[in-house]
PDB file of C-alpha atoms in Angstrom:
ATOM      1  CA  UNK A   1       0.000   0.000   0.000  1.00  0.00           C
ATOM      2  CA  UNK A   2       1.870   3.277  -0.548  1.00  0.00           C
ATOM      3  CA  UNK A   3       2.323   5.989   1.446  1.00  0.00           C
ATOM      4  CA  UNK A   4       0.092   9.101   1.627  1.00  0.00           C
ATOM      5  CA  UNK A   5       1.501  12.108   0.619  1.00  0.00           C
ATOM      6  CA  UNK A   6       2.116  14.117   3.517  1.00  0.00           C
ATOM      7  CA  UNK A   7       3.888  10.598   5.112  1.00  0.00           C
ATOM      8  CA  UNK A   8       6.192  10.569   2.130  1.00  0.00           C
ATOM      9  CA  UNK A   9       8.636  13.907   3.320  1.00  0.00           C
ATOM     10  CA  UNK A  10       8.272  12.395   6.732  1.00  0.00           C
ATOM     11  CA  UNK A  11       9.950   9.022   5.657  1.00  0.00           C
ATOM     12  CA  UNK A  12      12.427  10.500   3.767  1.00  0.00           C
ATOM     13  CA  UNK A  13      13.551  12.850   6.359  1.00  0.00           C
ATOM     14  CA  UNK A  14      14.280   9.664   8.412  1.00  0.00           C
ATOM     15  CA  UNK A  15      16.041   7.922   5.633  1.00  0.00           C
ATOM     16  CA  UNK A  16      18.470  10.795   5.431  1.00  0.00           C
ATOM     17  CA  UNK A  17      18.884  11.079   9.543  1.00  0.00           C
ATOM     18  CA  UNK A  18      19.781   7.659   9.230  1.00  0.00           C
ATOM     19  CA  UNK A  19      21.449   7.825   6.691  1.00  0.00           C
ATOM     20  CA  UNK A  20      23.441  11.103   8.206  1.00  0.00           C
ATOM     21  CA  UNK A  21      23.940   8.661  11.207  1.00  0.00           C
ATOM     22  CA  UNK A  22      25.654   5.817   9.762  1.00  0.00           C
ATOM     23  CA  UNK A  23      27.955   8.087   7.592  1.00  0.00           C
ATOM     24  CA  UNK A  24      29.188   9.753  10.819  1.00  0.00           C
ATOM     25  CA  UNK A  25      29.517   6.599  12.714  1.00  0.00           C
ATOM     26  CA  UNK A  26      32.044   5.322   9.662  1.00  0.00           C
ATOM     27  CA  UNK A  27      34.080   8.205  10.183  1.00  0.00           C
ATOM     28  CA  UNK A  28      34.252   7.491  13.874  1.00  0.00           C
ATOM     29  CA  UNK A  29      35.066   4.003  12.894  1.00  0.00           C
ATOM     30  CA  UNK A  30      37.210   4.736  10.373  1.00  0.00           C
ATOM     31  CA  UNK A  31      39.528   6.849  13.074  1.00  0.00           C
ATOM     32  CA  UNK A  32      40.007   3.763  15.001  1.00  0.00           C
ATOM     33  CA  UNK A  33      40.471   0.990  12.062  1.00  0.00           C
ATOM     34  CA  UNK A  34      42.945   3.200  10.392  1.00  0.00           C
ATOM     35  CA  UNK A  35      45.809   3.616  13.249  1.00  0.00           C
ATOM     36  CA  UNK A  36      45.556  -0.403  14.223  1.00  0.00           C
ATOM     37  CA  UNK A  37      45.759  -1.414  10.459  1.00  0.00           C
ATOM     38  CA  UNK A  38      48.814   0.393  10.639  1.00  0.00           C
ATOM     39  CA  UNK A  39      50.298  -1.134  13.945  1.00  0.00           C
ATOM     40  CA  UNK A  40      49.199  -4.880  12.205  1.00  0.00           C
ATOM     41  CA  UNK A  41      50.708  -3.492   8.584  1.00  0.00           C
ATOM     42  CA  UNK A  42      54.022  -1.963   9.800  1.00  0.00           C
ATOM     43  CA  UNK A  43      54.902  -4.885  12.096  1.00  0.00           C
ATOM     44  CA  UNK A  44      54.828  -6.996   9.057  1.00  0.00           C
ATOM     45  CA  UNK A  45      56.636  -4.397   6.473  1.00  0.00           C
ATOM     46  CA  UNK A  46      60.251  -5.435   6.684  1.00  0.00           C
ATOM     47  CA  UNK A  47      60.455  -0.820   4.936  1.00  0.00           C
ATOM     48  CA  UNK A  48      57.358   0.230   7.250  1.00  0.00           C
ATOM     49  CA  UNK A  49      56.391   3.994   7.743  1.00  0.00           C
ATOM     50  CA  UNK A  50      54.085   6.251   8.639  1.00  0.00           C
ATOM     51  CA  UNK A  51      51.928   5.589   5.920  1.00  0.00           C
ATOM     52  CA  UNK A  52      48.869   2.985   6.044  1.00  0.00           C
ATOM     53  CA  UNK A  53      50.092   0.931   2.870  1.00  0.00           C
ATOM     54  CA  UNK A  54      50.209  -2.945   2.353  1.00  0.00           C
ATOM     55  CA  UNK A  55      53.747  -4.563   3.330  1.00  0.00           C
ATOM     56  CA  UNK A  56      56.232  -5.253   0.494  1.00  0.00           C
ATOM     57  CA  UNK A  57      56.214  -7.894   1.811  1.00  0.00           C
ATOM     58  CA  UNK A  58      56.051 -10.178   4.410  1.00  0.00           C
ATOM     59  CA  UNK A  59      58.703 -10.544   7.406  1.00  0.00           C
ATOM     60  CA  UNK A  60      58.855 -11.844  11.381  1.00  0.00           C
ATOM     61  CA  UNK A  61      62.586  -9.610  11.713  1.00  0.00           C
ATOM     62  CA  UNK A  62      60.545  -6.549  13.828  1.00  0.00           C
ATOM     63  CA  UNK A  63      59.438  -9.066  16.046  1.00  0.00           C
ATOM     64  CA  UNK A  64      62.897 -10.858  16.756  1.00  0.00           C
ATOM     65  CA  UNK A  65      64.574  -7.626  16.806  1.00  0.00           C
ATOM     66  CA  UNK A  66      62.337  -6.466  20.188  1.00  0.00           C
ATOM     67  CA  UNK A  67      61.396 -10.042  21.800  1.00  0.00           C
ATOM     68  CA  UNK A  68      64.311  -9.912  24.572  1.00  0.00           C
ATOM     69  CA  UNK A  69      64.828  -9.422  27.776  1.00  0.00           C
ATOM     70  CA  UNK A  70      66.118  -5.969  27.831  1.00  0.00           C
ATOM     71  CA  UNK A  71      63.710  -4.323  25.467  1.00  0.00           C
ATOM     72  CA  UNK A  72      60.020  -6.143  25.699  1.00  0.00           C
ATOM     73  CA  UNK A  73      60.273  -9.393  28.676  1.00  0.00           C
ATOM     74  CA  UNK A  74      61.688  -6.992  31.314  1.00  0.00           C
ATOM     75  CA  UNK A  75      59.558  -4.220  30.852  1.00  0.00           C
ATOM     76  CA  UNK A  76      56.113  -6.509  30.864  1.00  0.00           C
ATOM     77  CA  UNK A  77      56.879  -7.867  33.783  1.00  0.00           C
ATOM     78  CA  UNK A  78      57.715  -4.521  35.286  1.00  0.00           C
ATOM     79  CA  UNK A  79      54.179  -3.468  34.207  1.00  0.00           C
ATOM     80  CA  UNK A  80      52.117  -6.614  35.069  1.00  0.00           C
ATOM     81  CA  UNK A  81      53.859  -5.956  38.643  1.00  0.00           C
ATOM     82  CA  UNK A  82      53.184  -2.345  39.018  1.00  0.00           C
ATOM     83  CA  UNK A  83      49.818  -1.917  37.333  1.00  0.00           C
ATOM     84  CA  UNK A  84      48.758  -5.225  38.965  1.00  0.00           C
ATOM     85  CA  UNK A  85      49.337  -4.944  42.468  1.00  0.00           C
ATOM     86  CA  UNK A  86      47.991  -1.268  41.903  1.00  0.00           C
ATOM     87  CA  UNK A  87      44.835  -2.810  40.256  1.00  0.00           C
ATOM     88  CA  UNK A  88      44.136  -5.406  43.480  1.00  0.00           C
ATOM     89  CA  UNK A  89      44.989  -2.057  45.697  1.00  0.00           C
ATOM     90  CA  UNK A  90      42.407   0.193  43.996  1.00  0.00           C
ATOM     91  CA  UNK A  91      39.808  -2.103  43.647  1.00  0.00           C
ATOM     92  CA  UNK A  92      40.066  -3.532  47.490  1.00  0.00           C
ATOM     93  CA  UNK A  93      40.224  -0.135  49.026  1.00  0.00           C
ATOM     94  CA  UNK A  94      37.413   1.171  46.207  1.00  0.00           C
ATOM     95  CA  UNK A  95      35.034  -1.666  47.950  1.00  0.00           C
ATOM     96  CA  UNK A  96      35.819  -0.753  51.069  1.00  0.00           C
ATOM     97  CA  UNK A  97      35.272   2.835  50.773  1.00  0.00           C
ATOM     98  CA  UNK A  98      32.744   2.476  48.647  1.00  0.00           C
ATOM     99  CA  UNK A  99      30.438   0.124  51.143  1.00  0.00           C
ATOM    100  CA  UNK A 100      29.540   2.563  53.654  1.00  0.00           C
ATOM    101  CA  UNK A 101      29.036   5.160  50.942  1.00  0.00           C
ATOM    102  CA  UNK A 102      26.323   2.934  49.516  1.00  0.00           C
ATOM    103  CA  UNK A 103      25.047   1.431  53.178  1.00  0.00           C
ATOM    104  CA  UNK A 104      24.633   4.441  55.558  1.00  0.00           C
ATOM    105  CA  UNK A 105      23.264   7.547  55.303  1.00  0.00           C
ATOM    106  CA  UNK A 106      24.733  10.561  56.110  1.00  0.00           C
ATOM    107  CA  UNK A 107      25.253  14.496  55.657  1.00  0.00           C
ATOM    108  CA  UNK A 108      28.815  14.128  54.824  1.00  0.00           C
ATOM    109  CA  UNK A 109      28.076  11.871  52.381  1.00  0.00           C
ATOM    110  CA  UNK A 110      27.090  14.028  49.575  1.00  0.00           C
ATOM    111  CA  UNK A 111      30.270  16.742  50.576  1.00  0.00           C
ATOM    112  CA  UNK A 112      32.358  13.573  50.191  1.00  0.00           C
ATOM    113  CA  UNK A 113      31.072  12.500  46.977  1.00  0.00           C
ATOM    114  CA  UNK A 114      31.708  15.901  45.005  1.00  0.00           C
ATOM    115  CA  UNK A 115      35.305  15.893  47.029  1.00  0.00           C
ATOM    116  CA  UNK A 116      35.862  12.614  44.994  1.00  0.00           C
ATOM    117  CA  UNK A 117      34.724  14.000  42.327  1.00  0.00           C
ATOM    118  CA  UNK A 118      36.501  17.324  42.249  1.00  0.00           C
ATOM    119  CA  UNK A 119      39.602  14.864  42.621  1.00  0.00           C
ATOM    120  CA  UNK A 120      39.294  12.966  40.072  1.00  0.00           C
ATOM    121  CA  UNK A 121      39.656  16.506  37.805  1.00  0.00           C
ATOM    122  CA  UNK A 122      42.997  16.942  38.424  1.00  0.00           C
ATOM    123  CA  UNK A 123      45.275  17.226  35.764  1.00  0.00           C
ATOM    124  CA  UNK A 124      48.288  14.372  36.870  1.00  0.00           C
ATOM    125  CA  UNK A 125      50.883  16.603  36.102  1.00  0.00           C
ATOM    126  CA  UNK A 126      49.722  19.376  38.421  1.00  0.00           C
ATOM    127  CA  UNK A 127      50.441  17.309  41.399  1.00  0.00           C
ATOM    128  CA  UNK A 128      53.419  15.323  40.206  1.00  0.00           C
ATOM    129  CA  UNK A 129      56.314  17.755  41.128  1.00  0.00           C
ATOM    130  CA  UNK A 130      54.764  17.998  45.315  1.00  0.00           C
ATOM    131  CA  UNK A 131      54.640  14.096  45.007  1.00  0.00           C
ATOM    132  CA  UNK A 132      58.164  13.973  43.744  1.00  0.00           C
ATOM    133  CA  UNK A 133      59.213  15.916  46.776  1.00  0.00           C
ATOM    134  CA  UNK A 134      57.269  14.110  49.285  1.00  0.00           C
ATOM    135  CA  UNK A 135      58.416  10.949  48.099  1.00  0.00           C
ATOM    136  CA  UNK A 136      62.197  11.753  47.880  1.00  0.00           C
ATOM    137  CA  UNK A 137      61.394  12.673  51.703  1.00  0.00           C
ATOM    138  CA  UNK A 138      60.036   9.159  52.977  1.00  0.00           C
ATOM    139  CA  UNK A 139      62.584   7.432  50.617  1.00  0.00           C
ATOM    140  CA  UNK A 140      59.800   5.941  48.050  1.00  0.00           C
ATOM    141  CA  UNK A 141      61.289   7.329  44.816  1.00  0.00           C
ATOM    142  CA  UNK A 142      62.638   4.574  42.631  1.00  0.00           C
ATOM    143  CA  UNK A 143      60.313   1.711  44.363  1.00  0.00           C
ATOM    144  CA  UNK A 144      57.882  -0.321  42.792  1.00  0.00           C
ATOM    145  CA  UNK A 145      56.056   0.143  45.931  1.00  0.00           C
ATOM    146  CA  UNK A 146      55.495   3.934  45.937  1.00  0.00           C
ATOM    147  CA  UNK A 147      55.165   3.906  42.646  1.00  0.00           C
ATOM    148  CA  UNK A 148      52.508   1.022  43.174  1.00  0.00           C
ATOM    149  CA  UNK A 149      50.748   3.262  45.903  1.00  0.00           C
ATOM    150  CA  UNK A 150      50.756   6.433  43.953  1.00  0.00           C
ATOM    151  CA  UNK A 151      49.198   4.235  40.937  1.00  0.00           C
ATOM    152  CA  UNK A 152      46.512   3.480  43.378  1.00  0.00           C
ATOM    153  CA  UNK A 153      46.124   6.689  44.921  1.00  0.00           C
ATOM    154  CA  UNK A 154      45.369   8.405  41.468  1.00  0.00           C
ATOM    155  CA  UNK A 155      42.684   5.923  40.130  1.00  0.00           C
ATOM    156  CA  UNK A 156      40.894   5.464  43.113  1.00  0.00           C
ATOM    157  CA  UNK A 157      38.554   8.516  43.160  1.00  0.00           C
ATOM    158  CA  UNK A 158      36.644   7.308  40.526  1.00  0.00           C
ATOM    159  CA  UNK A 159      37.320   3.623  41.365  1.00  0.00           C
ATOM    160  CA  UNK A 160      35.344   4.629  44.224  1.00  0.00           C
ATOM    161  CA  UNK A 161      32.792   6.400  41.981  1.00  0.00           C
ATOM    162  CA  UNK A 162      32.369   3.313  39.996  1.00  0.00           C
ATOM    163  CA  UNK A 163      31.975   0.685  43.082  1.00  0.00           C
ATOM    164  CA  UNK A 164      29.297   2.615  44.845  1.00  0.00           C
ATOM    165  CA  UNK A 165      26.752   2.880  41.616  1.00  0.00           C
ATOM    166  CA  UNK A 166      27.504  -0.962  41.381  1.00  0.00           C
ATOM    167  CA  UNK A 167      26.934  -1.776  44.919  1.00  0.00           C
ATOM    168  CA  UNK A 168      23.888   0.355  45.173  1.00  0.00           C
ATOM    169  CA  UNK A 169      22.041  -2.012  42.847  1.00  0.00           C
ATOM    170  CA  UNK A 170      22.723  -4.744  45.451  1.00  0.00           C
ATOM    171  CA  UNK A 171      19.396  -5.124  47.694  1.00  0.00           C
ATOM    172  CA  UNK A 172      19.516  -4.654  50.765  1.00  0.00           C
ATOM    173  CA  UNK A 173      18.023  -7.128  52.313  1.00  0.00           C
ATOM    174  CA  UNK A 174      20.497  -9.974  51.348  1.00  0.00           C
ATOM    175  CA  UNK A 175      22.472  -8.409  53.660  1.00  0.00           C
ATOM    176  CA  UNK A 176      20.211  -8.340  56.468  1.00  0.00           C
ATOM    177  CA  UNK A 177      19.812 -11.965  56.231  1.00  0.00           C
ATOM    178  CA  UNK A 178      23.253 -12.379  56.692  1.00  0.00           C
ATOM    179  CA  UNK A 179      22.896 -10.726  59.379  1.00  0.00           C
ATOM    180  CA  UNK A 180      20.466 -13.024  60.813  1.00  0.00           C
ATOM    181  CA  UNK A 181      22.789 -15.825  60.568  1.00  0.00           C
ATOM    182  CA  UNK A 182      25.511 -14.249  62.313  1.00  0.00           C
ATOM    183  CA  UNK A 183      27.158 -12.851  59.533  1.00  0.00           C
ATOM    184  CA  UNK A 184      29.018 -10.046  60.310  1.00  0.00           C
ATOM    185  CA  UNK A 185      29.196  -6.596  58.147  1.00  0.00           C
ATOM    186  CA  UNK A 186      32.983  -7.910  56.641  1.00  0.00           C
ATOM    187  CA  UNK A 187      31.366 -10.675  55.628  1.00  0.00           C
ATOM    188  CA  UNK A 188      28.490 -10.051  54.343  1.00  0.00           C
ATOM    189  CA  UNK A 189      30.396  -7.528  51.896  1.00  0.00           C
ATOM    190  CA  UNK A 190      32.816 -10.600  50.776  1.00  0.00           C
ATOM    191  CA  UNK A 191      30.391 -13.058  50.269  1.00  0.00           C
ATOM    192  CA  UNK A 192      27.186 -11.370  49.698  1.00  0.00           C
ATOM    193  CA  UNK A 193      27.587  -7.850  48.227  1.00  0.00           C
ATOM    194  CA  UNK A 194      30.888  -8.277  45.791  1.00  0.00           C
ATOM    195  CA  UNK A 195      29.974 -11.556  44.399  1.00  0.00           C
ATOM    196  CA  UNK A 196      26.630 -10.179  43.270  1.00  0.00           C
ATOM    197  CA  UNK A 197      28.092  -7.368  41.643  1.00  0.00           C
ATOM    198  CA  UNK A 198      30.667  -8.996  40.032  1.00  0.00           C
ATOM    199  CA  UNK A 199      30.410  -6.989  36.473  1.00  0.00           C
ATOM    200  CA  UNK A 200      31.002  -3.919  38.776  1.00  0.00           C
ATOM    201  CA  UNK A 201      33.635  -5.666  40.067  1.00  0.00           C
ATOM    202  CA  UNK A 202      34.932  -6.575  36.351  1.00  0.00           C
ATOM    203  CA  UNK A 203      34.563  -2.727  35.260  1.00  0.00           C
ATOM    204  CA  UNK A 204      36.502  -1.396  37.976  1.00  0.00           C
ATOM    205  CA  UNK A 205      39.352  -3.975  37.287  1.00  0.00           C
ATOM    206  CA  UNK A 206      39.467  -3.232  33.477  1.00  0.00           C
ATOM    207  CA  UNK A 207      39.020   0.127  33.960  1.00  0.00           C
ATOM    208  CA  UNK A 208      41.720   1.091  36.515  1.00  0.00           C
ATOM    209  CA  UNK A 209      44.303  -1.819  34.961  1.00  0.00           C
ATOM    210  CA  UNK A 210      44.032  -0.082  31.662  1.00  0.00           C
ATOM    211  CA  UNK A 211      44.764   3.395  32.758  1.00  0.00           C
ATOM    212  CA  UNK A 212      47.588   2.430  34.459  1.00  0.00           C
ATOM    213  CA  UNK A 213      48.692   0.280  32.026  1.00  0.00           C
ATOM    214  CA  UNK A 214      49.142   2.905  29.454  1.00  0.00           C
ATOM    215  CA  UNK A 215      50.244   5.489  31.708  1.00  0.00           C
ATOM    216  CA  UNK A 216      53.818   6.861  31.223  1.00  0.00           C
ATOM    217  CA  UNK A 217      54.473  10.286  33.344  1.00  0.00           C
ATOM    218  CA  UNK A 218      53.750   8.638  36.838  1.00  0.00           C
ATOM    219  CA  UNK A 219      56.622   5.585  36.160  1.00  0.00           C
ATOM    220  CA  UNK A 220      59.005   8.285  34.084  1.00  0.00           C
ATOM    221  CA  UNK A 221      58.884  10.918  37.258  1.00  0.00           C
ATOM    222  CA  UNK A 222      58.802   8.408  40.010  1.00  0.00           C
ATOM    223  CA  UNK A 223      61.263   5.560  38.429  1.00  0.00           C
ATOM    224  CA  UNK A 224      65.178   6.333  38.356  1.00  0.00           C
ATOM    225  CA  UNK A 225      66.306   2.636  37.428  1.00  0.00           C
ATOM    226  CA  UNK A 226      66.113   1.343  33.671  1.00  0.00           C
ATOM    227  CA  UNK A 227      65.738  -2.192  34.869  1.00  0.00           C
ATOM    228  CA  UNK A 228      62.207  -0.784  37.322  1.00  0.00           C
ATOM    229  CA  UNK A 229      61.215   0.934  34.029  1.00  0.00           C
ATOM    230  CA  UNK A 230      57.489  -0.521  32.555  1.00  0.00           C
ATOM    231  CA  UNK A 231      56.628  -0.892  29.306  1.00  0.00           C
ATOM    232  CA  UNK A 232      54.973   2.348  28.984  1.00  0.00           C
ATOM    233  CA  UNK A 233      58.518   4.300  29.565  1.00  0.00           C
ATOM    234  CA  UNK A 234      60.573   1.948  27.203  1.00  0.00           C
ATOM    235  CA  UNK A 235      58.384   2.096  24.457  1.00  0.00           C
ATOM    236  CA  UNK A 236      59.874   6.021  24.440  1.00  0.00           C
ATOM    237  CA  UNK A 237      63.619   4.232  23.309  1.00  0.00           C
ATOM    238  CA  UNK A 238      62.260   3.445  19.779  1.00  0.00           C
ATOM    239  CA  UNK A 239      62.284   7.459  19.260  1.00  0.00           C
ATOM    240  CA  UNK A 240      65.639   8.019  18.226  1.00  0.00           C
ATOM    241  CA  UNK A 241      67.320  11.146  17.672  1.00  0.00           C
ATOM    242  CA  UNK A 242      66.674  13.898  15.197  1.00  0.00           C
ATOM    243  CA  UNK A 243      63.379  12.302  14.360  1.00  0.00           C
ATOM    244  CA  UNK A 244      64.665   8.814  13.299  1.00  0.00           C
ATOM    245  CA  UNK A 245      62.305   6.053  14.685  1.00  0.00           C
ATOM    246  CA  UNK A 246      62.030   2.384  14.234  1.00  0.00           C
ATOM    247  CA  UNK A 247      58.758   2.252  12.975  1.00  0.00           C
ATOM    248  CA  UNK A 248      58.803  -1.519  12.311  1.00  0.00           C
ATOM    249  CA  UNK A 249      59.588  -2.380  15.859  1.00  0.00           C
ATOM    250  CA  UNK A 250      57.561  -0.152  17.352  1.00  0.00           C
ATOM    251  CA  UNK A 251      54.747  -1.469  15.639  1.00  0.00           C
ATOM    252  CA  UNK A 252      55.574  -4.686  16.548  1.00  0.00           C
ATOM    253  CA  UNK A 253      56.201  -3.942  20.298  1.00  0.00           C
ATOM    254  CA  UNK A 254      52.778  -1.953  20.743  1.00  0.00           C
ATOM    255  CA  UNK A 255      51.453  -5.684  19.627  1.00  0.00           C
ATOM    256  CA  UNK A 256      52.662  -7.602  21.980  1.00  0.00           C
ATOM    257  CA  UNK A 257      52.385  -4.262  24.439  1.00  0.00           C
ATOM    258  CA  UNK A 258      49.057  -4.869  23.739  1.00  0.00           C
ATOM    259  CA  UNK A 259      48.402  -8.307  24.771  1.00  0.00           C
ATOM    260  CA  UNK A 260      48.184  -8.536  27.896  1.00  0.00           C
ATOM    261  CA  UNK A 261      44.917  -5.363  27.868  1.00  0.00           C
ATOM    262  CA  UNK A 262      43.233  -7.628  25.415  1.00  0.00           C
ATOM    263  CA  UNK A 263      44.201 -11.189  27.265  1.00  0.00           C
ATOM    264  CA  UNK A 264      42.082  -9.187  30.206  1.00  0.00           C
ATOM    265  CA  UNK A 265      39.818  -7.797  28.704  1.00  0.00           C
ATOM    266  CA  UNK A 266      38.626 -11.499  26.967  1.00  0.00           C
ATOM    267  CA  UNK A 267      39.370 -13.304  30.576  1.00  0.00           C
ATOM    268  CA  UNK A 268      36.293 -11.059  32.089  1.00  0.00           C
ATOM    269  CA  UNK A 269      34.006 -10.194  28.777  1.00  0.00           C
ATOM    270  CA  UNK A 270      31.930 -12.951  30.273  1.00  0.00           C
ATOM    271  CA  UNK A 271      32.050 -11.066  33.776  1.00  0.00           C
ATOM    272  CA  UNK A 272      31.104  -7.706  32.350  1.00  0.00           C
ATOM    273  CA  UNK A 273      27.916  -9.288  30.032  1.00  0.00           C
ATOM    274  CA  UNK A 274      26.229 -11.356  32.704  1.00  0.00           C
ATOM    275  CA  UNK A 275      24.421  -8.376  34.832  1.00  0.00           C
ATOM    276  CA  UNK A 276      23.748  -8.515  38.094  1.00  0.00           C
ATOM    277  CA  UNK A 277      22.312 -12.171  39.226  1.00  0.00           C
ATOM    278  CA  UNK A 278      19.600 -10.917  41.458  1.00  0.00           C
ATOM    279  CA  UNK A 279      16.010 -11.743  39.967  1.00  0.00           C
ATOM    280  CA  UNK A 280      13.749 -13.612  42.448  1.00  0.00           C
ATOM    281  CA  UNK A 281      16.412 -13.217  45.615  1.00  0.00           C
ATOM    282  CA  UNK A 282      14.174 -11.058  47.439  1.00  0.00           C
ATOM    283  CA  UNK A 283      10.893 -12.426  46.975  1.00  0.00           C
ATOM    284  CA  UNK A 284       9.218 -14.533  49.109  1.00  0.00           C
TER     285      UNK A 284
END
């Protein structure tokens, strides 16, 4: 049946919106494809670039030029080290602070909140020259613990942001229950609350390990010694001088650089796309 005239303009304005829509979401997706086609192409361009070209052809010599210890192995396991123990830290002290946040009502509570907030605007390298200072003082510089702490310290504002939204979706009354049974308020936030939430959970663990993981001031200011360094600082040595870079390997070390964000992110996709498993726990 066709359309009535005055429905025709109406349809067609919605065919172009949509039409409008899609273009500008292939732009968007166009910006992404484009600078990982040319990580994937230049790895495996034995003359690689800056342009987005296919390879001449096809060679493994990138890769066996920065697999070692002193240029890729080292550096990992700096960074699975420091951006892991900083991950467990944020997201165990996030819960914590996060609990009563979400459990108890109070006027400071609000005040608090924006506090965390306001925090959470600061620009990293307004506070990094006092935190230099103050850790030269209490003898943390060049320690994977302080700079494992200061990791922590900077993601968990909104770490705590996160956790609260999470656990306020958590009934209450599970708890209570708990309660009942002797359970006391530790416990019933390890066994009751955190388990329930467990895609929070999941997006506070991506979330903070990724940031970290990519971060290169905080480990530059705060690390002296090249064999501390991550693999966000020694990523810096393919930049040679007077603009000379090894584009090759450096496409073939952000790969494997990479890897371990991705290895995550798959370990916990089914974490983050189950939702919250509370339908029919507080009926009855």
């Amino acid at each position: 049946m066709p359309l009535p005239h005055r429905a025709r303009p109406l349809a067609s304005r919605r065919a172009a919106r949509r039409l409008a829509a899609d273009a500008g979401l292939l732009v968007v997706a166009l910006a992404f494809v484009l600078p990982l086609a040319w990580v994937v192409l230049s790895a495996l361009d034995p003359h690689a670039g800056l342009r987005v070209k296919a390879p001449d052809g096809l060679t493994l010599e990138h890769f066996d030029a920065v697999l070692t210890d002193e240029i890729t192995f080292t550096p990992l396991l700096n960074s699975l080290l420091l951006c892991g123990g900083a991950t467990a830290l944020t997201v165990v002290c996030a819960a914590l602070a996060a609990y009563p946040l979400s459990r108890f009502r109070s006027r400071l509570n609000r005040p608090f909140l924006l506090t965390i907030l306001f925090a959470t605007s600061l620009p990293i390298t307004a506070i990094m020259v006092p935190v230099y200072a103050l850790f030269v003082q209490v003898d943390l510089i060049d320690t994977r613990q302080g700079t494992i702490f200061f990791f922590a310290a900077s993601q968990l504002p909104f770490a705590i942001w996160l956790m609260k939204n999470f656990m306020d979706g958590v009934p209450r009354e599970l708890e209570e229950a708990a309660w009942t049974d002797g359970a006391s308020t530790l416990q019933s936030l390890v066994r009751i609350v955190l388990p329930l939430m467990g895609p929070g959970v999941a997006v506070v663990t991506v979330f903070s390990f990724v940031m970290m993981w990519g971060n290169f001031f905080v480990p530059f200011m705060l690390l002296l010694s090249p064999d501390l360094m991550p693999a966000s600082v020694s990523i810096n040595d393919f930049f040679g001088n007077r603009g000379m870079v090894a584009y090759g390997q450096l496409a073939a070390f952000s790969i494997v650089y990479s890897t371990p964000v991705i290895l995550l992110y798959v370990l916990i996709a089914r974490r983050l796309g189950g939702g919250f498993a509370l339908g029919g726990a507080v009926k009855g």
